[in-house]
Coordinates of N, CA and C and ligand atoms in Angstrom, one line a residue:
X1 N 13.1 -11.3 9.3 CA 13.2 -10.1 10.1 C 12.3 -9.0 9.5
X2 N 11.4 -8.4 10.2 CA 10.6 -7.4 9.7 C 11.3 -6.1 9.5
X3 N 11.1 -5.4 8.4 CA 11.7 -4.1 8.2 C 10.7 -3.0 8.1
X4 N 10.9 -1.9 8.8 CA 10.0 -0.8 8.7 C 10.7 0.5 8.5
X5 N 10.1 1.3 7.7 CA 10.8 2.6 7.5 C 9.7 3.6 7.2
X6 N 9.8 4.7 7.8 CA 8.8 5.8 7.6 C 9.3 6.7 6.5
X7 N 8.4 7.0 5.5 CA 8.8 7.8 4.4 C 7.9 9.1 4.5
X8 N 8.5 10.2 4.8 CA 7.8 11.4 5.0 C 7.5 12.2 3.8
X9 N 7.2 11.6 2.7 CA 6.8 12.4 1.5 C 7.8 12.3 0.4
X10 N 9.1 12.3 0.7 CA 10.1 12.1 -0.3 C 10.4 10.6 -0.3
X11 N 10.8 10.1 -1.4 CA 11.1 8.7 -1.5 C 12.4 8.4 -0.9
X12 N 12.4 7.7 0.3 CA 13.7 7.4 0.9 C 14.0 5.9 0.8
X13 N 13.1 5.2 0.3 CA 13.4 3.7 0.2 C 12.7 3.2 -1.0
X14 N 13.5 3.0 -2.1 CA 13.0 2.5 -3.3 C 13.2 1.0 -3.2
X15 N 12.1 0.3 -3.2 CA 12.2 -1.1 -3.0 C 12.7 -1.9 -4.2
X16 N 12.2 -1.5 -5.3 CA 12.6 -2.3 -6.5 C 12.4 -1.4 -7.7
X17 N 13.2 -1.5 -8.7 CA 12.9 -0.9 -9.9 C 12.9 -1.9 -11.0
X18 N 13.2 -3.1 -10.8 CA 13.1 -4.2 -11.8 C 11.7 -4.8 -11.8
X19 N 11.4 -5.5 -12.9 CA 10.1 -6.1 -13.0 C 10.1 -7.6 -12.7
X20 N 9.4 -8.3 -13.5 CA 9.3 -9.8 -13.5 C 9.0 -10.3 -12.1
X21 N 7.8 -9.8 -11.6 CA 7.4 -10.3 -10.3 C 8.3 -9.8 -9.2
X22 N 8.9 -8.7 -9.4 CA 10.0 -8.4 -8.5 C 9.5 -7.7 -7.3
X23 N 10.1 -8.1 -6.2 CA 10.2 -7.2 -5.1 C 11.7 -7.2 -4.8
X24 N 12.2 -6.1 -4.3 CA 13.6 -5.8 -4.3 C 14.4 -6.6 -3.3
X25 N 15.7 -6.3 -3.3 CA 16.6 -7.1 -2.5 C 16.2 -7.1 -1.0
X26 N 15.6 -6.0 -0.5 CA 15.2 -6.0 0.9 C 14.0 -7.0 1.1
X27 N 13.4 -7.5 0.1 CA 12.3 -8.3 0.3 C 12.4 -9.7 -0.4
X28 N 13.7 -10.0 -0.7 CA 13.9 -11.4 -1.3 C 14.0 -12.3 -0.1
X29 N 12.9 -12.9 0.3 CA 12.8 -13.6 1.5 C 13.6 -14.9 1.6
X30 N 13.7 -15.6 0.5 CA 14.3 -17.0 0.6 C 15.7 -17.0 1.2
X31 N 16.7 -16.2 0.7 CA 18.0 -16.3 1.3 C 18.1 -16.0 2.8
X32 N 17.1 -15.3 3.3 CA 17.2 -14.9 4.7 C 16.6 -15.9 5.6
X33 N 15.7 -16.7 5.1 CA 14.9 -17.6 5.9 C 15.8 -18.5 6.7
X34 N 16.9 -19.0 6.1 CA 17.7 -20.0 6.8 C 18.3 -19.5 8.1
X35 N 18.5 -18.1 8.1 CA 19.1 -17.6 9.3 C 18.1 -17.1 10.3
X36 N 16.8 -17.2 10.0 CA 15.8 -16.8 11.0 C 15.7 -17.7 12.1
X37 N 15.4 -17.2 13.3 CA 14.9 -18.0 14.4 C 13.6 -18.6 14.0
X38 N 13.1 -19.7 14.7 CA 11.9 -20.3 14.3 C 10.7 -19.3 14.2
X39 N 10.6 -18.4 15.1 CA 9.4 -17.5 15.1 C 9.6 -16.6 13.8
X40 N 10.8 -16.2 13.6 CA 11.0 -15.3 12.4 C 10.7 -16.1 11.1
X41 N 11.1 -17.3 11.1 CA 10.8 -18.2 9.9 C 9.3 -18.3 9.7
X42 N 8.6 -18.5 10.8 CA 7.1 -18.6 10.7 C 6.6 -17.3 10.1
X43 N 7.1 -16.2 10.6 CA 6.6 -14.9 10.1 C 6.9 -14.7 8.7
X44 N 8.1 -15.1 8.2 CA 8.4 -14.9 6.8 C 7.5 -15.8 6.0
X45 N 7.1 -16.9 6.5 CA 6.3 -17.9 5.7 C 4.8 -17.4 5.7
X46 N 4.5 -16.4 6.5 CA 3.1 -15.9 6.3 C 2.4 -15.6 7.6
X47 N 3.1 -15.7 8.7 CA 2.4 -15.4 10.0 C 2.0 -13.9 10.0
X48 N 1.0 -13.6 10.7 CA 0.6 -12.2 10.8 C 1.7 -11.3 11.4
X49 N 1.7 -10.1 11.0 CA 2.8 -9.2 11.5 C 2.1 -8.0 12.3
X50 N 2.5 -7.8 13.5 CA 1.9 -6.7 14.3 C 2.7 -5.4 14.0
X51 N 2.0 -4.3 13.8 CA 2.6 -3.1 13.4 C 2.2 -1.9 14.4
X52 N 3.2 -1.3 14.9 CA 3.0 -0.1 15.7 C 2.9 1.1 14.8
X53 N 1.7 1.8 14.7 CA 1.6 2.9 13.8 C 1.6 4.2 14.5
X54 N 2.0 4.2 15.8 CA 1.9 5.4 16.6 C 2.8 6.5 16.0
X55 N 3.9 6.1 15.3 CA 4.9 7.1 14.9 C 4.6 7.7 13.5
X56 N 3.6 7.2 12.9 CA 3.3 7.8 11.5 C 2.5 9.1 11.6
X57 N 3.2 10.1 11.1 CA 2.5 11.4 11.1 C 1.6 11.5 9.9
X58 N 0.6 12.4 9.9 CA -0.3 12.6 8.7 C 0.6 12.9 7.5
X59 N 0.3 12.2 6.4 CA 1.1 12.4 5.2 C 2.3 11.5 5.1
X60 N 2.5 10.6 6.1 CA 3.7 9.8 6.0 C 3.3 8.3 5.7
X61 N 4.3 7.6 5.3 CA 4.1 6.2 4.9 C 5.1 5.3 5.7
X62 N 4.6 4.2 6.2 CA 5.4 3.2 6.8 C 5.4 1.9 5.9
X63 N 6.6 1.4 5.7 CA 6.7 0.1 5.0 C 7.0 -1.0 5.9
X64 N 6.3 -2.1 5.8 CA 6.4 -3.3 6.6 C 6.5 -4.5 5.7
X65 N 7.3 -5.5 6.1 CA 7.4 -6.7 5.3 C 6.4 -7.7 5.8
X66 N 5.7 -8.3 4.9 CA 4.7 -9.3 5.2 C 4.7 -10.4 4.1
X67 N 5.0 -11.6 4.4 CA 5.1 -12.7 3.4 C 6.1 -12.3 2.4
X68 N 7.2 -11.6 2.7 CA 8.2 -11.3 1.8 C 7.8 -10.1 0.8
X69 N 6.7 -9.5 1.1 CA 6.2 -8.4 0.3 C 6.2 -7.1 1.1
X70 N 6.4 -6.0 0.4 CA 6.3 -4.7 1.1 C 4.8 -4.4 1.2
X71 N 4.4 -4.0 2.5 CA 3.1 -3.5 2.7 C 3.2 -2.1 3.2
X72 N 2.4 -1.2 2.6 CA 2.5 0.2 3.0 C 1.3 0.6 3.9
X73 N 1.7 1.3 4.9 CA 0.6 1.9 5.8 C 0.8 3.4 5.6
X74 N -0.2 4.0 5.0 CA -0.1 5.5 4.8 C -1.2 6.2 5.6
X75 N -0.7 7.2 6.4 CA -1.7 8.0 7.2 C -2.1 9.2 6.3
X76 N -3.3 9.2 5.9 CA -3.7 10.3 5.0 C -4.3 11.5 5.8
X77 N -4.1 12.6 5.2 CA -4.5 13.9 5.8 C -6.0 14.0 5.4
X78 N -6.8 14.8 6.2 CA -8.2 15.1 5.8 C -8.2 15.7 4.4
X79 N -7.3 16.5 4.0 CA -7.3 17.1 2.6 C -7.1 16.0 1.6
X80 N -6.2 15.0 1.9 CA -6.0 13.9 0.9 C -7.3 13.0 0.8
X81 N -7.9 12.8 1.9 CA -9.2 12.0 1.9 C -10.3 12.8 1.1
X82 N -10.3 14.1 1.3 CA -11.3 14.8 0.6 C -11.2 14.8 -0.9
X83 N -9.9 14.6 -1.4 CA -9.6 14.5 -2.8 C -10.2 13.2 -3.5
X84 N -10.2 12.2 -2.7 CA -10.5 10.9 -3.3 C -11.8 10.8 -4.1
X85 N -12.9 11.3 -3.6 CA -14.1 11.1 -4.4 C -14.1 11.9 -5.7
X86 N -13.3 13.0 -5.8 CA -13.2 13.8 -7.0 C -12.5 13.1 -8.1
X87 N -11.7 12.1 -7.7 CA -10.9 11.4 -8.7 C -11.6 10.2 -9.4
X88 N -12.8 9.9 -8.9 CA -13.5 8.7 -9.5 C -13.6 8.7 -11.0
X89 N -13.9 9.8 -11.7 CA -14.0 9.7 -13.1 C -12.7 9.4 -13.8
X90 N -11.6 9.5 -13.2 CA -10.3 9.3 -13.8 C -9.8 7.9 -13.6
X91 N -10.5 7.1 -12.8 CA -10.0 5.8 -12.3 C -10.7 4.6 -13.1
X92 N -9.9 3.5 -13.2 CA -10.4 2.4 -13.9 C -11.4 1.6 -13.0
X93 N -11.3 1.6 -11.7 CA -12.2 0.8 -10.9 C -12.3 1.5 -9.5
X94 N -13.0 2.7 -9.5 CA -13.0 3.5 -8.3 C -13.6 2.8 -7.1
X95 N -14.5 1.9 -7.3 CA -15.2 1.2 -6.1 C -14.6 -0.2 -5.9
X96 N -13.5 -0.5 -6.5 CA -12.8 -1.8 -6.2 C -13.7 -3.0 -6.5
X97 N -14.4 -3.0 -7.6 CA -15.3 -4.1 -7.9 C -14.6 -5.2 -8.6
X98 N -13.5 -4.9 -9.3 CA -12.8 -5.9 -10.1 C -12.0 -6.8 -9.2
X99 N -12.1 -8.1 -9.5 CA -11.4 -9.1 -8.7 C -11.4 -8.9 -7.2
X100 N -12.6 -8.5 -6.8 CA -12.7 -8.0 -5.4 C -12.3 -9.1 -4.4
X101 N -12.7 -10.3 -4.7 CA -12.4 -11.4 -3.8 C -10.9 -11.6 -3.6
X102 N -10.1 -11.3 -4.6 CA -8.6 -11.5 -4.5 C -8.0 -10.2 -4.0
X103 N -8.5 -9.1 -4.4 CA -7.7 -7.8 -4.2 C -8.2 -6.9 -3.1
X104 N -9.5 -7.0 -2.8 CA -10.0 -6.0 -1.8 C -11.0 -6.7 -0.9
X105 N -10.6 -6.9 0.4 CA -11.5 -7.5 1.4 C -12.8 -6.6 1.5
X106 N -13.9 -7.2 1.9 CA -15.1 -6.5 1.9 C -15.1 -5.2 2.7
X107 N -14.3 -5.2 3.8 CA -14.3 -4.0 4.6 C -13.5 -2.8 3.9
X108 N -12.8 -3.1 2.8 CA -12.1 -2.1 2.1 C -12.7 -1.7 0.7
X109 N -13.9 -2.2 0.5 CA -14.6 -1.9 -0.8 C -15.3 -0.6 -0.6
X110 N -14.6 0.4 -0.4 CA -15.1 1.8 -0.3 C -14.1 2.8 -0.9
X111 N -14.5 4.0 -0.9 CA -13.7 5.0 -1.6 C -12.3 5.1 -1.1
X112 N -12.1 5.0 0.2 CA -10.8 5.1 0.9 C -10.1 3.8 0.8
X113 N -10.8 2.7 0.5 CA -10.2 1.3 0.4 C -9.5 1.0 1.8
X114 N -10.3 1.2 2.9 CA -9.7 0.9 4.2 C -10.7 0.7 5.2
X115 N -10.3 0.2 6.3 CA -11.2 0.0 7.5 C -11.4 1.3 8.2
X116 N -10.3 2.1 8.3 CA -10.4 3.5 8.9 C -9.9 4.4 7.8
X117 N -10.7 5.3 7.4 CA -10.3 6.2 6.3 C -8.9 6.8 6.4
X118 N -8.5 7.1 7.6 CA -7.2 7.8 7.8 C -6.1 6.9 7.4
X119 N -6.2 5.6 7.5 CA -5.0 4.7 7.2 C -5.3 3.8 6.0
X120 N -4.4 4.0 5.0 CA -4.4 3.1 3.9 C -3.4 1.9 4.2
X121 N -3.8 0.7 3.9 CA -2.9 -0.5 4.0 C -3.0 -1.2 2.7
X122 N -1.9 -1.2 1.9 CA -1.9 -1.9 0.7 C -0.6 -2.6 0.4
X123 N -0.6 -3.7 -0.4 CA 0.6 -4.3 -0.8 C 1.2 -3.5 -1.9
X124 N 2.5 -3.1 -1.7 CA 3.1 -2.2 -2.6 C 3.7 -2.9 -3.9
X125 N 2.9 -3.6 -4.6 CA 3.4 -4.3 -5.8 C 2.4 -4.0 -6.9
X126 N 2.9 -3.5 -8.0 CA 2.1 -3.2 -9.1 C 1.3 -4.4 -9.7
X127 N 0.1 -4.2 -10.0 CA -0.7 -5.3 -10.6 C -0.5 -5.6 -12.0
X128 N 0.5 -4.9 -12.6 CA 0.8 -5.2 -14.0 C 1.8 -6.3 -14.0
X129 N 3.1 -6.0 -13.8 CA 4.1 -7.1 -13.8 C 4.9 -7.2 -12.6
X130 N 4.4 -6.5 -11.5 CA 5.0 -6.8 -10.2 C 6.1 -5.8 -9.8
X131 N 6.3 -4.7 -10.4 CA 7.3 -3.8 -9.9 C 6.7 -3.1 -8.6
X132 N 7.6 -2.5 -7.9 CA 7.1 -1.8 -6.7 C 7.1 -0.3 -7.0
X133 N 5.9 0.3 -7.0 CA 5.8 1.7 -7.4 C 6.5 2.6 -6.4
X134 N 6.8 3.8 -6.8 CA 7.3 4.8 -5.9 C 6.2 5.7 -5.5
X135 N 6.4 6.5 -4.4 CA 5.3 7.3 -4.0 C 5.5 8.8 -4.1
X136 N 4.5 9.5 -4.3 CA 4.5 11.0 -4.1 C 3.3 11.3 -3.2
X137 N 3.6 11.5 -2.0 CA 2.5 11.6 -1.0 C 2.0 13.0 -0.9
X138 N 2.7 13.9 -1.6 CA 2.2 15.3 -1.6 C 1.9 15.7 -3.1
X139 N 0.8 16.4 -3.3 CA 0.5 16.9 -4.6 C 1.6 18.0 -5.0
X140 N 2.1 17.9 -6.2 CA 3.0 18.9 -6.6 C 2.6 19.6 -7.9
X141 N 2.7 20.9 -8.0 CA 2.2 21.5 -9.2 C 2.9 21.1 -10.5
X142 N 4.2 20.7 -10.3 CA 5.0 20.3 -11.5 C 4.8 18.8 -11.9
X143 N 3.8 18.2 -11.2 CA 3.6 16.7 -11.5 C 3.5 16.5 -13.0
X144 N 4.1 15.4 -13.4 CA 4.2 15.1 -14.8 C 2.9 14.6 -15.4
X145 N 1.9 14.3 -14.6 CA 0.6 13.9 -15.2 C -0.3 15.0 -14.6
X146 N -0.9 15.7 -15.4 CA -1.7 16.9 -14.9 C -2.8 16.5 -14.0
X147 N -3.5 15.3 -14.2 CA -4.6 15.0 -13.4 C -4.2 14.0 -12.3
X148 N -2.9 13.8 -12.0 CA -2.5 13.0 -10.9 C -2.1 13.9 -9.8
X149 N -2.8 13.7 -8.6 CA -2.5 14.6 -7.5 C -1.8 13.9 -6.4
X150 N -0.8 13.1 -6.7 CA -0.1 12.3 -5.7 C -0.7 10.9 -5.6
X151 N 0.2 10.1 -5.0 CA -0.2 8.6 -4.8 C 1.0 7.8 -5.2
X152 N 0.9 6.9 -6.1 CA 2.0 6.0 -6.4 C 2.1 5.9 -7.9
X153 N 3.4 5.8 -8.3 CA 3.8 5.8 -9.7 C 4.6 4.6 -9.9
X154 N 4.3 3.8 -10.9 CA 5.1 2.6 -11.3 C 6.0 3.0 -12.4
X155 N 7.3 3.0 -12.2 CA 8.2 3.5 -13.2 C 8.4 2.5 -14.3
X156 N 8.0 1.3 -14.1 CA 8.3 0.2 -15.2 C 7.6 0.5 -16.5
X157 N 6.3 0.8 -16.4 CA 5.5 1.1 -17.6 C 4.5 2.2 -17.4
X158 N 4.7 3.0 -16.3 CA 3.9 4.2 -16.2 C 2.6 4.1 -15.6
X159 N 2.2 3.1 -14.8 CA 0.9 3.1 -14.2 C 0.9 4.1 -13.0
X160 N -0.3 4.7 -12.9 CA -0.5 5.7 -11.8 C -1.6 5.2 -10.9
X161 N -1.4 5.4 -9.6 CA -2.4 5.0 -8.6 C -2.6 6.2 -7.7
X162 N -3.8 6.3 -7.2 CA -4.1 7.4 -6.3 C -3.7 7.0 -4.8
X163 N -4.1 7.9 -3.9 CA -3.7 7.6 -2.5 C -4.6 6.6 -1.8
X164 N -5.4 5.9 -2.6 CA -6.2 4.7 -2.1 C -5.7 3.5 -2.8
X165 N -4.6 3.6 -3.6 CA -4.1 2.5 -4.4 C -5.0 2.2 -5.6
X166 N -5.8 3.1 -6.0 CA -6.7 2.9 -7.2 C -6.0 3.3 -8.5
X167 N -6.1 2.4 -9.4 CA -5.3 2.7 -10.7 C -6.1 3.6 -11.6
X168 N -5.3 4.5 -12.3 CA -5.9 5.4 -13.2 C -6.3 4.6 -14.5
X169 N -7.3 5.2 -15.2 CA -7.7 4.6 -16.5 C -6.6 4.6 -17.5
X170 N -6.7 3.6 -18.4 CA -5.8 3.6 -19.6 C -4.3 3.5 -19.2
X171 N -4.1 2.7 -18.2 CA -2.7 2.4 -17.8 C -2.5 0.9 -17.9
X172 N -1.2 0.5 -17.9 CA -1.0 -1.0 -18.1 C -1.5 -1.8 -16.9
X173 N -1.4 -1.3 -15.7 CA -1.9 -2.1 -14.6 C -3.4 -2.3 -14.7
X174 N -3.8 -3.6 -14.6 CA -5.3 -3.8 -14.8 C -6.1 -3.6 -13.5
X175 N -5.5 -3.6 -12.4 CA -6.3 -3.5 -11.1 C -5.6 -2.6 -10.1
X176 N -6.5 -2.3 -9.1 CA -6.0 -1.5 -8.0 C -4.9 -2.3 -7.2
X177 N -4.2 -1.6 -6.4 CA -3.2 -2.3 -5.5 C -3.9 -3.2 -4.5
X178 N -3.4 -4.4 -4.3 CA -4.1 -5.3 -3.4 C -4.1 -4.8 -1.9
X179 N -5.2 -5.0 -1.3 CA -5.3 -4.7 0.2 C -5.2 -6.1 0.9
X180 N -4.2 -6.2 1.8 CA -4.0 -7.5 2.5 C -5.0 -7.6 3.6
X181 N -5.2 -8.8 4.1 CA -6.1 -8.9 5.3 C -5.4 -8.1 6.5
X182 N -6.2 -7.3 7.2 CA -5.6 -6.7 8.4 C -6.7 -6.2 9.3
X183 N -6.4 -5.9 10.5 CA -7.3 -5.4 11.4 C -6.6 -4.5 12.5
X184 N -7.3 -3.6 13.1 CA -6.7 -2.8 14.1 C -6.9 -3.5 15.5
X185 N -5.8 -3.5 16.2 CA -5.8 -4.1 17.6 C -6.1 -3.0 18.6
X186 N -5.7 -1.7 18.2 CA -6.0 -0.5 19.0 C -5.9 0.7 18.1
X187 N -5.9 1.8 18.7 CA -5.7 3.0 17.8 C -4.3 3.1 17.3
X188 N -3.4 2.5 17.9 CA -2.0 2.6 17.5 C -1.4 1.3 17.0
X189 N -2.1 0.3 16.9 CA -1.6 -1.0 16.5 C -2.5 -1.7 15.5
X190 N -1.9 -2.3 14.5 CA -2.7 -3.1 13.6 C -1.9 -4.4 13.3
X191 N -2.6 -5.4 12.9 CA -2.0 -6.6 12.5 C -2.3 -6.9 11.1
X192 N -1.2 -7.2 10.3 CA -1.4 -7.5 8.9 C -1.3 -9.0 8.7
X193 N -2.3 -9.6 7.9 CA -2.3 -11.0 7.7 C -3.4 -11.7 8.4
X194 N -4.2 -10.9 9.1 CA -5.3 -11.5 9.9 C -6.4 -10.5 10.0
X195 N -7.7 -10.9 9.7 CA -8.7 -10.0 9.8 C -10.0 -10.5 10.4
X196 N -9.9 -11.7 11.1 CA -11.1 -12.2 11.7 C -11.5 -11.4 12.9
X197 N -12.8 -11.2 13.1 CA -13.3 -10.5 14.2 C -12.5 -9.2 14.5
X198 N -12.2 -8.5 13.4 CA -11.4 -7.3 13.6 C -12.2 -6.0 13.4
X199 N -11.6 -4.9 13.7 CA -12.2 -3.6 13.5 C -11.3 -2.8 12.6
Ligands
LIG1 S1 4.9 -3.3 -13.7 FE1 3.9 -1.5 -13.1 S2 3.3 -0.6 -14.9 FE2 4.3 -2.4 -15.5

């Protein structure tokens, strides 16, 4: 069963705080699979997931389950997009060149790491030991890291990511958050898990 929840800036759904390849209870797929209908079982096993993004307001995040993992769709504001190039000197891999074949499809090897700059689509699992980071979608003056202007924070060992899922330098996570295969079916619909002949 696919789960979706919009998070409007405050963290309303913490997926996991444990490590060890963890995704949290809401994403432990195996126990649920036996109760799925055949189509649901196929989806849990890896079939593409269609997502209606019409309800995401600028600055909000939608969480979708795909292959038992949380996938985040974040609608970024023009101001948030304008911040991204300024962060490059602080980031470990600003242009997503590391492990690009595994982590970043060709169409997302850009500053916004996306097909359409407005929408970020990433797998919400830290590339260090697999915790699910929490988000801060708005910059806050009291931020605990002076040069971090919002994005994702992994509480397990302190890795920081920006609003394109790019990891900051000198953090335990070695790579940016993975971008899954996806494509837009229309202005308000995308499919995760498939990217052939897509836009
Ligand atoms: S699992 Fe994210 S920093 Fe260690």
